[in-house]
Short mmCIF file of C-alpha atoms and ligand atoms in Angstrom, two decimals:
data_model
loop_
_atom_site.label_atom_id
_atom_site.label_comp_id
_atom_site.label_asym_id
_atom_site.label_seq_id
_atom_site.Cartn_x
_atom_site.Cartn_y
_atom_site.Cartn_z
CA MET A 1 72.49 56.57 133.84
CA LYS A 2 69.83 57.62 136.71
CA ARG A 3 70.46 58.06 140.36
CA ILE A 4 67.75 55.82 142.07
CA LEU A 5 66.71 55.28 145.75
CA VAL A 6 65.22 52.16 146.78
CA THR A 7 63.71 52.05 150.27
CA GLY A 8 63.08 48.63 151.59
CA GLY A 9 66.17 47.82 149.21
CA ALA A 10 67.51 44.97 151.42
CA GLY A 11 64.25 43.02 151.28
CA PHE A 12 62.96 40.20 149.02
CA ILE A 13 61.70 42.46 146.19
CA GLY A 14 63.88 45.45 146.95
CA SER A 15 67.14 43.56 146.58
CA GLN A 16 66.25 41.95 143.34
CA LEU A 17 65.40 45.49 142.24
CA CYS A 18 68.63 46.81 143.11
CA ASP A 19 70.22 44.00 141.12
CA ARG A 20 68.17 44.98 138.09
CA LEU A 21 68.52 48.68 138.31
CA ILE A 22 72.57 48.26 138.67
CA LYS A 23 72.62 45.89 135.66
CA GLU A 24 70.70 48.56 133.65
CA GLY A 25 73.57 51.07 134.40
CA ASN A 26 72.03 53.00 137.08
CA ASP A 27 73.46 54.37 140.40
CA VAL A 28 71.46 52.97 143.34
CA VAL A 29 71.12 54.09 147.03
CA CYS A 30 69.63 51.08 148.98
CA LEU A 31 67.98 52.34 152.15
CA ASP A 32 66.88 49.99 154.80
CA ASN A 33 66.40 49.44 158.60
CA PHE A 34 67.07 45.53 158.22
CA PHE A 35 63.71 44.77 160.01
CA THR A 36 63.01 41.91 157.66
CA GLY A 37 65.68 42.48 155.12
CA SER A 38 69.32 41.68 155.34
CA LYS A 39 72.59 42.71 154.25
CA GLU A 40 73.18 39.14 152.85
CA ASN A 41 70.63 40.18 150.07
CA VAL A 42 72.87 42.79 148.71
CA ILE A 43 76.38 41.72 150.12
CA HIS A 44 77.43 40.91 146.34
CA LEU A 45 76.79 44.71 145.50
CA ILE A 46 78.78 46.14 148.34
CA GLY A 47 82.17 47.71 146.89
CA ASN A 48 80.50 48.37 143.57
CA PRO A 49 80.86 52.19 142.91
CA HIS A 50 77.48 52.39 141.67
CA PHE A 51 75.96 51.10 144.87
CA GLU A 52 75.50 52.46 148.30
CA LEU A 53 73.88 50.86 151.36
CA VAL A 54 72.34 53.10 153.91
CA ARG A 55 71.04 52.03 157.24
CA HIS A 56 68.15 54.37 157.82
CA ASP A 57 64.47 54.18 159.10
CA VAL A 58 61.93 55.70 156.66
CA THR A 59 60.06 57.02 159.68
CA GLN A 60 62.86 59.58 159.93
CA PRO A 61 63.52 62.26 157.18
CA TYR A 62 66.22 61.38 154.85
CA TYR A 63 67.79 63.48 152.08
CA ALA A 64 69.67 62.51 149.04
CA GLU A 65 69.76 64.03 145.51
CA VAL A 66 68.13 61.42 143.29
CA ASP A 67 65.99 61.04 139.97
CA GLN A 68 63.76 58.20 141.06
CA ILE A 69 62.64 56.96 144.28
CA TYR A 70 61.05 53.31 144.54
CA ASN A 71 59.28 53.26 148.16
CA LEU A 72 59.22 49.71 149.14
CA ALA A 73 60.06 50.01 152.94
CA CYS A 74 57.34 48.09 154.95
CA PRO A 75 57.10 44.56 156.32
CA ALA A 76 54.97 42.53 154.06
CA SER A 77 54.45 39.29 155.74
CA PRO A 78 51.47 39.15 158.13
CA ILE A 79 53.60 37.61 161.07
CA HIS A 80 56.10 40.40 160.64
CA TYR A 81 53.68 43.39 160.07
CA GLN A 82 51.72 42.19 163.13
CA TYR A 83 54.78 41.85 165.35
CA ASN A 84 54.74 45.65 166.01
CA PRO A 85 51.62 46.91 164.40
CA ILE A 86 51.95 50.50 165.51
CA LYS A 87 55.44 50.58 163.76
CA THR A 88 53.96 49.24 160.78
CA VAL A 89 51.43 51.97 160.42
CA LYS A 90 54.27 54.48 161.11
CA THR A 91 56.37 52.85 158.50
CA SER A 92 53.73 53.13 155.71
CA VAL A 93 52.38 56.65 156.70
CA MET A 94 55.32 58.69 158.06
CA GLY A 95 57.61 56.75 155.40
CA ALA A 96 55.13 57.90 152.62
CA ILE A 97 55.14 61.56 154.09
CA ASN A 98 59.08 61.58 154.41
CA MET A 99 59.48 60.12 150.96
CA LEU A 100 56.93 62.22 149.09
CA GLY A 101 58.44 65.21 150.92
CA LEU A 102 61.99 64.45 149.61
CA ALA A 103 60.45 63.77 146.11
CA LYS A 104 58.76 67.09 146.22
CA ARG A 105 61.89 68.95 147.20
CA ILE A 106 64.37 67.31 144.86
CA ASN A 107 61.77 67.08 142.10
CA ALA A 108 62.23 63.12 141.72
CA LYS A 109 59.68 60.65 140.44
CA ILE A 110 58.42 58.50 143.29
CA LEU A 111 56.76 54.98 142.83
CA GLN A 112 54.79 53.57 145.79
CA ALA A 113 54.66 49.73 146.35
CA SER A 114 51.01 49.34 147.34
CA THR A 115 49.27 46.10 147.62
CA SER A 116 46.21 43.98 146.91
CA GLU A 117 45.68 44.06 150.42
CA ILE A 118 44.03 47.37 150.09
CA TYR A 119 40.92 45.44 148.57
CA GLY A 120 40.63 43.66 152.02
CA ASP A 121 38.58 40.55 151.64
CA PRO A 122 37.09 41.28 148.20
CA ALA A 123 33.58 40.92 147.40
CA ILE A 124 34.26 41.66 143.79
CA HIS A 125 36.22 38.88 141.95
CA PRO A 126 38.66 39.49 140.11
CA GLN A 127 39.69 42.82 141.66
CA PRO A 128 39.97 45.74 139.03
CA GLU A 129 41.69 49.06 140.32
CA SER A 130 38.14 50.68 140.43
CA TYR A 131 37.22 48.57 143.20
CA TRP A 132 37.36 50.28 146.65
CA GLY A 133 37.64 47.26 148.79
CA ASN A 134 36.28 45.64 151.75
CA VAL A 135 38.58 46.38 154.66
CA ASN A 136 38.23 45.99 158.38
CA THR A 137 39.62 48.97 160.01
CA ILE A 138 40.11 47.39 163.40
CA GLY A 139 41.60 43.84 162.90
CA PHE A 140 44.90 42.37 163.18
CA ARG A 141 45.56 43.13 159.37
CA SER A 142 44.49 46.55 159.47
CA CYS A 143 47.73 48.00 160.40
CA TYR A 144 49.09 46.93 157.10
CA ASP A 145 46.00 47.43 155.10
CA GLU A 146 45.05 50.80 156.25
CA GLY A 147 48.63 51.93 156.35
CA LYS A 148 48.93 51.03 152.73
CA ARG A 149 45.69 52.78 151.90
CA CYS A 150 46.60 56.04 153.72
CA ALA A 151 49.93 55.78 151.93
CA GLU A 152 47.98 55.73 148.41
CA THR A 153 45.90 58.80 149.70
CA LEU A 154 49.08 60.56 150.51
CA PHE A 155 50.55 59.78 147.31
CA MET A 156 47.39 61.36 145.40
CA ASP A 157 47.42 64.43 147.58
CA TYR A 158 50.99 65.15 147.06
CA HIS A 159 50.30 64.79 143.43
CA ARG A 160 47.24 66.93 143.19
CA GLN A 161 48.50 69.64 145.72
CA ASN A 162 52.23 69.74 145.07
CA ASN A 163 52.46 68.25 141.42
CA VAL A 164 54.76 65.61 142.66
CA LYS A 165 55.52 62.89 140.03
CA ILE A 166 54.17 59.72 141.20
CA LYS A 167 53.21 56.14 140.17
CA ILE A 168 51.27 53.63 142.40
CA ILE A 169 51.30 49.97 141.89
CA ARG A 170 49.26 47.42 143.66
CA ILE A 171 51.29 44.20 143.95
CA PHE A 172 49.56 40.80 144.26
CA ASN A 173 51.25 37.88 145.90
CA THR A 174 54.84 37.70 144.62
CA TYR A 175 57.35 34.99 145.44
CA GLY A 176 60.84 33.89 144.32
CA PRO A 177 64.58 33.70 145.45
CA LYS A 178 65.74 36.09 148.15
CA MET A 179 62.47 35.58 150.24
CA HIS A 180 63.88 35.03 153.88
CA PRO A 181 63.52 31.37 154.99
CA HIS A 182 61.52 32.68 158.06
CA ASP A 183 59.36 35.12 155.99
CA GLY A 184 56.17 33.47 157.08
CA ARG A 185 54.43 33.83 153.81
CA VAL A 186 52.88 30.85 152.21
CA VAL A 187 55.35 29.95 149.39
CA SER A 188 58.37 30.22 151.23
CA ASN A 189 56.88 28.50 154.41
CA PHE A 190 55.77 25.44 152.29
CA ILE A 191 58.89 25.24 150.51
CA VAL A 192 61.09 25.41 153.63
CA GLN A 193 58.81 22.87 155.41
CA SER A 194 58.93 20.58 152.53
CA LEU A 195 62.78 20.68 152.13
CA LYS A 196 63.28 20.22 155.93
CA GLY A 197 60.67 17.32 156.16
CA ASP A 198 58.56 19.49 158.61
CA ASP A 199 54.74 19.41 158.74
CA ILE A 200 53.19 21.63 156.08
CA THR A 201 50.97 24.21 157.83
CA LEU A 202 47.85 24.66 155.88
CA TYR A 203 45.59 27.46 157.56
CA GLY A 204 41.95 26.73 157.38
CA GLY A 205 40.67 24.36 154.98
CA GLY A 206 43.02 25.49 152.28
CA GLN A 207 40.28 26.59 150.04
CA GLN A 208 41.11 30.39 149.97
CA THR A 209 42.70 31.42 146.84
CA ARG A 210 45.73 33.46 145.76
CA SER A 211 47.23 34.28 142.51
CA PHE A 212 51.12 33.99 142.49
CA GLN A 213 53.40 36.08 140.50
CA TYR A 214 57.11 35.22 140.14
CA ILE A 215 59.49 38.03 141.03
CA ASP A 216 60.77 38.63 137.43
CA ASP A 217 57.66 39.35 136.06
CA LEU A 218 56.91 42.03 138.87
CA LEU A 219 60.53 43.65 138.39
CA GLU A 220 59.73 44.06 134.52
CA ALA A 221 56.39 45.74 135.15
CA MET A 222 57.51 48.01 138.15
CA ILE A 223 60.47 49.33 136.13
CA ARG A 224 58.10 49.81 133.10
CA VAL A 225 55.57 51.64 135.21
CA MET A 226 58.33 53.93 136.86
CA ASN A 227 59.73 54.68 133.44
CA ASN A 228 56.56 55.30 131.69
CA THR A 229 56.80 58.93 130.54
CA ASP A 230 53.01 59.63 130.35
CA ASP A 231 52.82 61.87 133.63
CA THR A 232 48.85 61.53 133.27
CA PHE A 233 49.37 57.77 134.06
CA ILE A 234 49.90 57.56 137.69
CA GLY A 235 47.92 54.33 138.59
CA PRO A 236 47.03 52.62 140.65
CA VAL A 237 47.84 49.96 138.58
CA ASN A 238 47.41 46.02 139.54
CA LEU A 239 50.47 44.06 139.02
CA GLY A 240 50.09 40.22 139.55
CA ASN A 241 49.67 36.95 137.74
CA PRO A 242 45.97 36.31 137.02
CA ASN A 243 46.18 32.43 137.55
CA GLU A 244 44.37 31.74 140.58
CA PHE A 245 45.11 28.63 142.85
CA THR A 246 43.70 27.31 146.13
CA ILE A 247 46.25 27.17 148.98
CA LYS A 248 45.60 23.40 148.96
CA GLU A 249 46.62 23.19 145.28
CA LEU A 250 49.62 25.24 145.92
CA ALA A 251 50.74 22.82 148.80
CA ASP A 252 49.96 19.69 146.50
CA LYS A 253 52.22 21.27 143.93
CA ILE A 254 55.21 22.04 146.29
CA ILE A 255 54.89 18.37 147.77
CA ALA A 256 55.11 17.13 144.23
CA LEU A 257 57.86 19.25 142.96
CA THR A 258 60.12 18.75 146.07
CA GLY A 259 59.11 15.04 146.31
CA THR A 260 59.01 15.65 150.14
CA LYS A 261 57.42 13.01 152.50
CA SER A 262 56.08 15.97 154.69
CA LYS A 263 52.52 15.72 155.79
CA ILE A 264 49.91 18.54 155.62
CA VAL A 265 48.66 19.69 159.27
CA TYR A 266 45.57 21.88 159.28
CA LYS A 267 45.74 24.94 161.60
CA ASP A 268 43.29 27.65 162.30
CA LEU A 269 42.70 30.25 159.72
CA PRO A 270 44.04 33.67 160.76
CA SER A 271 41.28 36.38 161.28
CA ASP A 272 40.39 38.53 158.20
CA ASP A 273 42.30 36.00 155.97
CA PRO A 274 41.03 37.04 152.46
CA LYS A 275 38.86 34.30 150.94
CA GLN A 276 39.89 34.92 147.22
CA ARG A 277 42.25 37.11 145.43
CA GLN A 278 42.74 37.41 141.64
CA PRO A 279 43.94 40.67 139.75
CA ASP A 280 42.43 42.18 136.81
CA ILE A 281 45.42 43.27 134.78
CA THR A 282 43.65 44.80 131.93
CA LEU A 283 45.09 48.17 132.77
CA ALA A 284 48.77 47.02 132.88
CA LYS A 285 48.19 45.13 129.70
CA ASN A 286 46.96 48.21 127.88
CA ILE A 287 49.33 50.83 129.49
CA ILE A 288 52.59 49.13 129.90
CA ASN A 289 52.17 46.40 127.36
CA TRP A 290 52.93 43.65 130.06
CA GLU A 291 51.62 40.45 131.37
CA PRO A 292 53.30 37.83 133.34
CA LYS A 293 55.28 35.03 131.55
CA VAL A 294 56.21 32.73 134.25
CA GLN A 295 53.90 30.00 135.08
CA LEU A 296 53.52 28.70 138.64
CA GLU A 297 55.30 25.35 138.40
CA ASP A 298 58.32 27.15 136.62
CA GLY A 299 58.62 30.03 139.22
CA LEU A 300 58.39 27.33 142.08
CA VAL A 301 61.08 25.22 140.66
CA LYS A 302 63.55 28.01 140.62
CA THR A 303 62.52 28.90 144.07
CA ILE A 304 62.90 25.56 145.43
CA GLU A 305 66.34 25.44 143.87
CA TYR A 306 67.20 28.67 145.73
CA PHE A 307 65.91 27.33 149.20
CA ARG A 308 67.86 24.06 148.71
CA ASN A 309 71.07 26.26 148.45
CA VAL A 310 70.21 28.44 151.32
CA LEU A 311 69.33 25.67 153.73
CA ILE A 312 72.38 23.63 153.07
P1 NAD B 1 60.30 42.27 152.80
O1 NAD B 1 59.75 42.21 154.07
O2 NAD B 1 61.26 41.15 152.34
O3 NAD B 1 60.96 43.80 152.43
C1 NAD B 1 60.62 44.94 152.99
C2 NAD B 1 61.77 45.78 153.41
O4 NAD B 1 61.55 46.92 153.99
C3 NAD B 1 62.83 44.95 154.38
O5 NAD B 1 64.11 45.09 153.89
C4 NAD B 1 62.62 45.70 155.50
O6 NAD B 1 63.90 45.52 156.38
C5 NAD B 1 62.59 47.23 155.07
N1 NAD B 1 61.76 47.97 156.14
C6 NAD B 1 60.77 47.68 156.92
N2 NAD B 1 60.46 48.71 157.63
C7 NAD B 1 61.26 49.76 157.32
C8 NAD B 1 61.53 50.96 157.89
N3 NAD B 1 60.71 51.60 158.77
N4 NAD B 1 62.48 51.89 157.26
C9 NAD B 1 63.33 51.25 156.43
N5 NAD B 1 63.12 50.12 155.80
C10 NAD B 1 62.10 49.20 156.44
O7 NAD B 1 59.12 42.05 151.75
P2 NAD B 1 58.78 42.33 150.21
O8 NAD B 1 58.01 41.31 149.79
O9 NAD B 1 60.15 42.56 149.59
O10 NAD B 1 57.81 43.66 150.03
C11 NAD B 1 58.52 44.82 149.44
C12 NAD B 1 57.27 45.81 149.33
O11 NAD B 1 56.35 45.47 148.56
C13 NAD B 1 56.61 46.27 150.63
O12 NAD B 1 56.24 47.56 150.67
C14 NAD B 1 55.31 45.25 150.51
O13 NAD B 1 54.14 45.93 151.11
C15 NAD B 1 55.03 45.43 149.03
N6 NAD B 1 54.17 44.37 148.53
C16 NAD B 1 54.74 42.97 148.42
C17 NAD B 1 54.00 41.91 148.11
C18 NAD B 1 54.66 40.68 147.86
O14 NAD B 1 53.96 39.63 147.60
N7 NAD B 1 55.77 40.29 148.12
C19 NAD B 1 52.86 42.10 147.70
C20 NAD B 1 52.16 43.40 147.94
C21 NAD B 1 53.12 44.51 148.30
N1 UDP B 2 48.90 30.30 154.66
C1 UDP B 2 48.94 28.89 155.01
N2 UDP B 2 50.06 28.34 155.62
C2 UDP B 2 51.14 29.17 155.82
C3 UDP B 2 51.19 30.51 155.52
C4 UDP B 2 50.03 31.11 154.89
O1 UDP B 2 47.92 28.24 154.70
O2 UDP B 2 52.12 28.73 156.53
C5 UDP B 2 47.89 30.77 154.15
C6 UDP B 2 47.10 32.07 154.62
O3 UDP B 2 46.36 31.88 155.51
C7 UDP B 2 46.55 32.71 153.33
C8 UDP B 2 47.56 32.37 152.21
O4 UDP B 2 48.11 31.16 152.66
O5 UDP B 2 45.30 32.27 153.19
C9 UDP B 2 48.44 33.27 151.68
O6 UDP B 2 49.08 33.80 152.90
P1 UDP B 2 50.37 34.82 152.83
O7 UDP B 2 50.78 35.17 154.29
O8 UDP B 2 51.53 34.29 151.99
O9 UDP B 2 49.84 36.15 152.13
P2 UDP B 2 48.50 36.97 152.15
O10 UDP B 2 47.53 36.30 153.12
O11 UDP B 2 49.01 38.30 152.84
O12 UDP B 2 48.03 36.92 150.80
#
C-alpha cells in the first residue's frame, strides 16, 4: 500500500485516478480547490478510510507525508483556463514549485500532467517528444501552454539540481465519463448538445484534427509511468491515441451514435487553435509496453451513456 497525493483529484481525470488507486489498495489524499472539479466526482469515496478529501489551492504550500504525488491541478478546457489567465499561470507554475518542494522535502516521487499543448500549433506531424513546439507566447492560449512548459522546466531543474524523482507525461486530448457537462471541450460539448437537441457548435470549418484517447487507456499508462522503477526514465512521454480525426468527423460520429436531430452550426475558430494534433507514442510503447485499446466509437458509446444519466 502506498500513500498517494492527487492534486486536481476532484476533476475529470483526477477523480477517475483516485478511484483506480483506491481499488488497487492505496491510501489516497485528493486535493482540489473545486474550480472545475466537483465533490460529486468523489462523493462515493467519502467515508472510505483510505480516502481523504482536502480543499486546498496548489498556489499555496501544502504538507503531507506521502510516497507519490500526481500533479494534475490545473483547469484544462480553453474556456476555463482563459477565464482567469493569471490564475492559470500561477496554478501551473506556483503549483509546480509547491508540489516539487514538497516532493523534495518528503522524498516522494512526483508525476507532472503535462500536455500536447506544449507543442502549440505543431509544424511537425505527428509530434514526437523531441519536438520543441510552435507556441505563441502572448496569445489567449499562452497562459496554459507557457504555464505547462514552465512547469516541465521546473520539474527538470528540481530533478537535476535536487535529485527529485520525477516523471513527466504529455497527455493528448482525453475524454470519458466524469467530464463536466459544461466543461467546454469538444467531446463533452458535442455529446451534451446532441442529447439536449441543441445546435452542435463546430468552430472553424471543422477540418482541424485531434486524436482522442479514452480515459481508461490514459489511467493505465499514467500509473505504469509512475510505477516505472527505472529512475533514468523521467520522460517527457506522450500519452495519447494516435488515431486522428477531423472535428467534423467527430461531430458526424456523435450525431450518428446519439441519433440526434441537432444541426451543426459553424462558429468562428478561436485564435491559435492548433490545426493538427497526433501523438507519436513510440516511446510509451517501448518503455511501458503500452498502447491504447479503446477505439473512438467504443469510448464515445460509454461517454454518451454517462451523459444520458447525468442529464436526466
Ligand atoms: P479538469 O478541469 O476536470 O481537472 C482539473 C482539476 O484541477 C479540477 O478538479 C480543478 O478544480 C483543479 N484545480 C484547478 N486549479 C487548481 C488549484 N489552483 N488548486 C487546486 N486544484 C485546482 O481537467 P482534466 O481534464 O481532468 O485535467 C487534469 C490535468 O490533466 C490538468 O493538469 C490538465 O492540464 C491535464 N491534461 C488533460 C488533458 C485532457 O485531455 N483531459 C490533456 C492534457 C493535459
Ligand atoms: N471545438 C469545436 N466546438 C466546440 C468545442 C471545441 O469545434 O464546441 C473544436 C476546437 O476549436 C478545437 C477542437 O474542437 O479545434 C478541440 O477543442 P478542445 O477545446 O476540446 O481541445 P483543444 O483545442 O485544447 O485540443
